[in-house]
Short mmCIF file of C-alpha atoms in Angstrom, two decimals:
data_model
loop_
_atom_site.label_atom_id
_atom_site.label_comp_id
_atom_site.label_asym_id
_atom_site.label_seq_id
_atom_site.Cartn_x
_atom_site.Cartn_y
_atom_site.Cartn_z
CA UNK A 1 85.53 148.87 288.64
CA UNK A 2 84.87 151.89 290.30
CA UNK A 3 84.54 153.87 286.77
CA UNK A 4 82.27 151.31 285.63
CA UNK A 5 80.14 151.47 288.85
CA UNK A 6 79.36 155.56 287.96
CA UNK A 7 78.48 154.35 284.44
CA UNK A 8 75.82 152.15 285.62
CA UNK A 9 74.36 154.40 287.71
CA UNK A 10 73.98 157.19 285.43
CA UNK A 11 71.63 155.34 283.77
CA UNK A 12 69.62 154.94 286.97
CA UNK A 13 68.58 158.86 286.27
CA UNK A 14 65.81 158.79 283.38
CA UNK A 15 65.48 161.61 281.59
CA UNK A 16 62.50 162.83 279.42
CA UNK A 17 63.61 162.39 275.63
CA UNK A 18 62.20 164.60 272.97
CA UNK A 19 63.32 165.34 269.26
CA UNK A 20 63.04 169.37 268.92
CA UNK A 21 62.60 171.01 265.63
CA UNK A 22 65.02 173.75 265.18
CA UNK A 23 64.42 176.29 262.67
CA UNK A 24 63.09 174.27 260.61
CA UNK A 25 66.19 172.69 259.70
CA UNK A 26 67.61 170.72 261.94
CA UNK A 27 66.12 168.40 264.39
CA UNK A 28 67.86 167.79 267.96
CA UNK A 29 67.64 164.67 270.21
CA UNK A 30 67.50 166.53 273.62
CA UNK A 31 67.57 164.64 276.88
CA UNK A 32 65.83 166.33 280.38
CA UNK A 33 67.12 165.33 283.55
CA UNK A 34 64.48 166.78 285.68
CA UNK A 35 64.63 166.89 289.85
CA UNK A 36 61.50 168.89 291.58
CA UNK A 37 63.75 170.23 294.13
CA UNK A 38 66.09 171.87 291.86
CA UNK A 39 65.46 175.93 291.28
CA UNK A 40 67.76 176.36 288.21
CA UNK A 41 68.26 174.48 285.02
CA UNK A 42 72.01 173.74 283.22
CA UNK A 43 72.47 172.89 279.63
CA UNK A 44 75.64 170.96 278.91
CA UNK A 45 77.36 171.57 275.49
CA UNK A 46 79.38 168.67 274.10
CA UNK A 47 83.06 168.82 272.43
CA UNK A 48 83.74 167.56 269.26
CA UNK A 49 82.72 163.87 268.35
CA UNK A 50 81.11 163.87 271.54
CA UNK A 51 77.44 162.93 272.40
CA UNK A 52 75.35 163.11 275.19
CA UNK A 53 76.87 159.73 276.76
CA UNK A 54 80.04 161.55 277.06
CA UNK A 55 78.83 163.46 279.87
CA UNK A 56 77.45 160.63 281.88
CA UNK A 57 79.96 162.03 284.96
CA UNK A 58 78.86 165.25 284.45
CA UNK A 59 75.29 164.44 284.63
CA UNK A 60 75.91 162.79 287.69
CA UNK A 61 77.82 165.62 289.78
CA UNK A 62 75.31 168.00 288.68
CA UNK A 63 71.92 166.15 289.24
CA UNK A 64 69.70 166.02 291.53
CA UNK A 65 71.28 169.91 292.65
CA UNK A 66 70.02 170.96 289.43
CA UNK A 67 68.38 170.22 286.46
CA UNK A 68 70.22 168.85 283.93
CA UNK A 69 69.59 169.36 279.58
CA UNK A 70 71.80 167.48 277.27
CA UNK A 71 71.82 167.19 273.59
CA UNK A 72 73.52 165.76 270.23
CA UNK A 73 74.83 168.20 267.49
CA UNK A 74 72.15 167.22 264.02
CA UNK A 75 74.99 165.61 262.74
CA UNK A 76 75.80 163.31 266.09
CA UNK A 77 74.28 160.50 268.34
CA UNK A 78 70.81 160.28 269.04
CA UNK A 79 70.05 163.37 266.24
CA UNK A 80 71.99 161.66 263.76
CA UNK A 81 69.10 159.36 262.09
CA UNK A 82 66.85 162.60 262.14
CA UNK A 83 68.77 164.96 259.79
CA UNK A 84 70.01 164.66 255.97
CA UNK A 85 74.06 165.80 256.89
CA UNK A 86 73.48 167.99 253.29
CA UNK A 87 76.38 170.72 254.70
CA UNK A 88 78.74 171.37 257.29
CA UNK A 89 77.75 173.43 260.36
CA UNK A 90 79.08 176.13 261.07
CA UNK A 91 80.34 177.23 265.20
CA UNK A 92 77.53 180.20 264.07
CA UNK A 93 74.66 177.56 263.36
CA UNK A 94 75.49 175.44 266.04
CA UNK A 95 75.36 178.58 268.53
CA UNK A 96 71.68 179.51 267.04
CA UNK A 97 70.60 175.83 267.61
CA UNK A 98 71.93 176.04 271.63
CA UNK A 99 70.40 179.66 271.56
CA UNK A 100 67.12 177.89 270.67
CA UNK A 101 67.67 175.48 273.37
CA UNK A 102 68.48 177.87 276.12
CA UNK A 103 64.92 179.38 275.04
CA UNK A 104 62.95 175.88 274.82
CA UNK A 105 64.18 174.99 278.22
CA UNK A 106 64.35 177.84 280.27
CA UNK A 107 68.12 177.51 281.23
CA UNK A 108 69.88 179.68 283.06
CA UNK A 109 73.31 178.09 283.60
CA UNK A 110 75.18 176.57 280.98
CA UNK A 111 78.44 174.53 281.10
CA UNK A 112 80.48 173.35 277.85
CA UNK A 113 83.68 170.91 277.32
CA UNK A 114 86.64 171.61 275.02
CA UNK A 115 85.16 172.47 271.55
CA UNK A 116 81.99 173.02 272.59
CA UNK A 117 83.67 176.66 273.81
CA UNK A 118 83.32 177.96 270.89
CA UNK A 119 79.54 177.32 270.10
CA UNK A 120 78.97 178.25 273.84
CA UNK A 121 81.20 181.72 273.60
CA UNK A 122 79.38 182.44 269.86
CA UNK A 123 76.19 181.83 271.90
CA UNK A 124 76.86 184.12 274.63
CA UNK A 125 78.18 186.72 272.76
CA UNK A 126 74.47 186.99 271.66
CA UNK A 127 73.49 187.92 275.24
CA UNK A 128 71.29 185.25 276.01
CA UNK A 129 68.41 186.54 278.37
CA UNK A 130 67.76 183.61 280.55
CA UNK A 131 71.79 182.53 280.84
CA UNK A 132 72.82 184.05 284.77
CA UNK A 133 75.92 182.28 284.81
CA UNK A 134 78.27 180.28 282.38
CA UNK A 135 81.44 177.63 282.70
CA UNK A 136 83.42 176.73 280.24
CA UNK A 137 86.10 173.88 280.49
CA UNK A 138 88.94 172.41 279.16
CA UNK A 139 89.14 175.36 276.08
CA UNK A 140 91.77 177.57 275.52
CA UNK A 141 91.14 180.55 272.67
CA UNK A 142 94.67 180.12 271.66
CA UNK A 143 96.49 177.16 269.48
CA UNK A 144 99.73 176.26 270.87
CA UNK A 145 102.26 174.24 269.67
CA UNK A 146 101.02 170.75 270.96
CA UNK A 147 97.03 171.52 269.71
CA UNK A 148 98.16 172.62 266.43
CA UNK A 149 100.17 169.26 266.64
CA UNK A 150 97.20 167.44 267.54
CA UNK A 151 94.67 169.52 265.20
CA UNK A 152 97.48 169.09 262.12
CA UNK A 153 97.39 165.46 262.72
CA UNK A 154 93.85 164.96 262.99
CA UNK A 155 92.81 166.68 260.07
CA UNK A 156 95.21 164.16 258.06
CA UNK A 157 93.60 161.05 259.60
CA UNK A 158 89.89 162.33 258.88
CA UNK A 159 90.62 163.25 255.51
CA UNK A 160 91.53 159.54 255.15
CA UNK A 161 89.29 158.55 257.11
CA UNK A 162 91.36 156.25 258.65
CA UNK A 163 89.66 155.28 261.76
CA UNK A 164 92.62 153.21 263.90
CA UNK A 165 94.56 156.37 263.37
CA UNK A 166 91.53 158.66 264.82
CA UNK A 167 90.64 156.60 267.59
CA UNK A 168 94.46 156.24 268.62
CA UNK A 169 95.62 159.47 268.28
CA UNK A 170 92.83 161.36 270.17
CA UNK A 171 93.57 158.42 273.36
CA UNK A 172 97.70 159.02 273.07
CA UNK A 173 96.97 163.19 273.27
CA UNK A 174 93.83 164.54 275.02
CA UNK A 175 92.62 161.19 276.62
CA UNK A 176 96.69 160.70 277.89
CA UNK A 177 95.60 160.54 281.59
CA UNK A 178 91.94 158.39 281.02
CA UNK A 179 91.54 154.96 282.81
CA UNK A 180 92.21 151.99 280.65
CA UNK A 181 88.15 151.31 280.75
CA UNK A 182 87.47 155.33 279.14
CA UNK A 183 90.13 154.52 276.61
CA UNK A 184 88.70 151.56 275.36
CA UNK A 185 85.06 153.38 275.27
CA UNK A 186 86.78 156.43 273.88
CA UNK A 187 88.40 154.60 271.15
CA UNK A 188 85.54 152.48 269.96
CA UNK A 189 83.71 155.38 270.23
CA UNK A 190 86.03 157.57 267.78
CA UNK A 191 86.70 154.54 265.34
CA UNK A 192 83.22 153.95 264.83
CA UNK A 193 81.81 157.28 263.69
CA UNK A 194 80.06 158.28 260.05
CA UNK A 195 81.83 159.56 257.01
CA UNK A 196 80.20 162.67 257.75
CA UNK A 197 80.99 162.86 261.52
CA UNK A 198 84.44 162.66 260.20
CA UNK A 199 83.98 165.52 257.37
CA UNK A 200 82.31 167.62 260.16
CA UNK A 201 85.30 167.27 262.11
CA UNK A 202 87.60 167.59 259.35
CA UNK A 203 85.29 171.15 258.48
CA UNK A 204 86.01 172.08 261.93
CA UNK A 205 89.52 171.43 262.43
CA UNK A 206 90.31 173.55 259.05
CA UNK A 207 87.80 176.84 260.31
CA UNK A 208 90.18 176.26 263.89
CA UNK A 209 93.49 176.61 262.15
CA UNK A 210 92.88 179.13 259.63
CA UNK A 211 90.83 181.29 262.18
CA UNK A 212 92.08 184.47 263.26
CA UNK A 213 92.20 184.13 266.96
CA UNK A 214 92.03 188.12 268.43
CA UNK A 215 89.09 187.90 266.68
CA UNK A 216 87.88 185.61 268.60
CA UNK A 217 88.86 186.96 271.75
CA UNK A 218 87.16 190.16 270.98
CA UNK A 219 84.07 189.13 270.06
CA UNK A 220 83.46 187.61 273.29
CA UNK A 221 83.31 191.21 274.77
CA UNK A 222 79.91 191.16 274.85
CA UNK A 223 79.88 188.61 277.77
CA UNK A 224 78.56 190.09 280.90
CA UNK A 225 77.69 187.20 282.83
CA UNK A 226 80.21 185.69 285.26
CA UNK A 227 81.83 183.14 283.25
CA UNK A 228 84.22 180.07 285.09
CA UNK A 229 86.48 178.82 282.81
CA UNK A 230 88.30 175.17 284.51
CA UNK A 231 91.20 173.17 282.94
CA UNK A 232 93.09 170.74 283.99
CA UNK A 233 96.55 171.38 285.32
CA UNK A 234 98.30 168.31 283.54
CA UNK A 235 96.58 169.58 280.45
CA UNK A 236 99.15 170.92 277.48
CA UNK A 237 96.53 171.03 275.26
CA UNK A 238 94.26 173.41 276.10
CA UNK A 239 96.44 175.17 278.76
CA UNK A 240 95.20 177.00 282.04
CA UNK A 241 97.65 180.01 281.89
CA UNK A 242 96.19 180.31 277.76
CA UNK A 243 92.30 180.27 279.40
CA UNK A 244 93.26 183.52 280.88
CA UNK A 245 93.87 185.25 278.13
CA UNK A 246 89.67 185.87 278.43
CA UNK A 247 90.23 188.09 281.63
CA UNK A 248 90.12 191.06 279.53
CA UNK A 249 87.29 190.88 277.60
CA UNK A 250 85.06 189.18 279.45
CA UNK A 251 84.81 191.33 282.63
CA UNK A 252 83.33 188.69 285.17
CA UNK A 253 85.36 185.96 284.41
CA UNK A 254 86.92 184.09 287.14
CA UNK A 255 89.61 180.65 286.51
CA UNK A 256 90.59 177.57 287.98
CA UNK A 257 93.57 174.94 287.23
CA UNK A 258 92.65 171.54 288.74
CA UNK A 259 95.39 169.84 290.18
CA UNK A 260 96.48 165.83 288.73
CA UNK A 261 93.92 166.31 285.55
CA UNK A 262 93.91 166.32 282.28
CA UNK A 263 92.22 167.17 279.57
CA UNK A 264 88.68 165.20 280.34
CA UNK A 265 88.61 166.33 283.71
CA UNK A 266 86.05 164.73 285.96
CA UNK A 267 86.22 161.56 283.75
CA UNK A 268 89.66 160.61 284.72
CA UNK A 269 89.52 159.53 288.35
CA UNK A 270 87.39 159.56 291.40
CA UNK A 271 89.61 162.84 292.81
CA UNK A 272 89.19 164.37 289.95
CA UNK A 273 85.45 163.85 289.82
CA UNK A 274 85.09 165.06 293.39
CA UNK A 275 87.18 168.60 292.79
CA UNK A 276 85.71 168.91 289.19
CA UNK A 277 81.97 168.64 290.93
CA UNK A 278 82.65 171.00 294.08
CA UNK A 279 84.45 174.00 291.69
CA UNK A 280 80.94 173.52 289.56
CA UNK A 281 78.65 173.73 292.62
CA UNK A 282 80.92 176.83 294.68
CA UNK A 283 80.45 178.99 291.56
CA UNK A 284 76.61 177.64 290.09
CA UNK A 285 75.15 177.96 293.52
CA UNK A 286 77.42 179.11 296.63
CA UNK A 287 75.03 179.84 298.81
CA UNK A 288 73.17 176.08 298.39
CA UNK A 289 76.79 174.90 298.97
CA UNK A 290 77.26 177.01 301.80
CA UNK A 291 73.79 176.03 303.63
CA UNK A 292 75.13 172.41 302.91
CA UNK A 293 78.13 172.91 305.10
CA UNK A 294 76.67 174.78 307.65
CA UNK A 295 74.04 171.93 308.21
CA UNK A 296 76.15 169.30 308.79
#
């Protein structure tokens, strides 16, 4: 019940909704979670076959200390109705359409989960002006054995579209250590997606596996913002000793393993919300945190 308790809440907090016109191309349903006593302003990117619901926790450790921007990929959620789905996007396009974003609202932090790293990285990689500081969670720029596993797996059930198959198999691997409740959201969720949500994925999951992963690595060199990358210390997915492997080329980056979570982090239990929330806030804004423990 707890869980369920943070869910109703969230939607206590009303953002201002707008549908954004991005180059022309796409349009974005974007969601503004605006508090007047907040200096700085986050944009939260979402991991695959995610939307903006999937960061309801999120949303709620991060608001009212700052403001808060969420959005749905074209092909996703809320933008879904508003675009044709004619081709695939690629991690490039869907970096331009954040860079956009980043520019519309004046962020200067931004925070992304799992997949979304690599749209965020792409992004910043472009040197964002306004971005001061960045954290990326639960991503890992290498494929081990069990996410190649997972990734090999996937692919087969999107390709067949067989949506029991999806649904279970992302709850039995990355969603492993959700509450029953998140499962069954997760899973209806998943099963209930678009033909082309699925192709997207499928579009994705190929460009992962055949990538060539230095590359990655190195083109991230252009990072010079301090960049947090968390994961989850029961996660063998995206693995918190593979995160590291960013300490080279991105000179500011700093790491931290949560202890007793997963893969979804802060949606997993009311610990892990509390830990997930207080590494965000130390490294976003240490000296708000610090003023808050001195005044108590």
């Amino acid at each position: 019940r707890p869980m369920l308790d943070s869910l109703e809440s969230d939607a206590m907090i009303k953002p201002e909704i707008a549908v954004l016109d991005i180059q022309g191309h796409y349009r974005i349903h974007t969601e503004f979670y605006r508090c007047d006593t907040a200096e700085n302003t986050i944009i939260l990117v979402n991991g695959s076959m995610a939307t903006t619901a999937s960061f309801g926790q999120t949303l709620k450790n991060l608001h009212p200390h700052l403001n808060v921007v969420l959005y749905d990929q074209p092909y996703a959620g809320q933008s879904k109705p508003h675009n044709p789905h004619q081709k695939m996007l690629t991690r490039e396009l869907e970096a331009q359409v954040l860079l956009e974003l980043i520019e519309h609202f004046n962020a200067n932090y931004l925070l992304s989960f799992s997949w979304g790293g690599t749209a965020a990285l792409t992004a910043l990689a472009c040197t964002p002006r306004r971005i001061e500081k960045a954290v990326i969670s639960s991503f890992s720029p290498l494929i081990n054995e069990a996410m190649r596993d997972y990734l090999e797996r996937g692919r087969s059930c999107l390709a067949a579209c067989n949506r029991t198959q999806v649904g279970n198999l992302v709850n039995d691997t990355l969603g492993k250590h959700l509450p029953p409740l998140f499962k069954r959201f997760n899973f209806r969720h998943v099963s209930n997606l678009a033909d082309h949500e699925y192709a997207q994925m499928h579009f994705h999951i190929n460009h992962v596996l055949n990538s060539d992963q230095p590359c990655f690595l190195s083109a991230t060199r252009g990072i010079e913002i301090p960049v947090l990358f968390i994961n989850g210390a029961w996660d063998e997915y995206t693995v918190a000793s593979d995160a590291r492997h960013f300490a080279q080329p991105i000179a500011h980056s700093q790491f931290i393993s949560l202890e007793n979570t997963g893969h979804f982090l802060d949606m997993e239990h009311k610990s892990a919300s509390h830990i997930s929330k207080t590494a965000l806030l130390n490294f976003l804004q240490p000296a708000h945190t610090e003023h808050r423990q001195h005044s108590r």
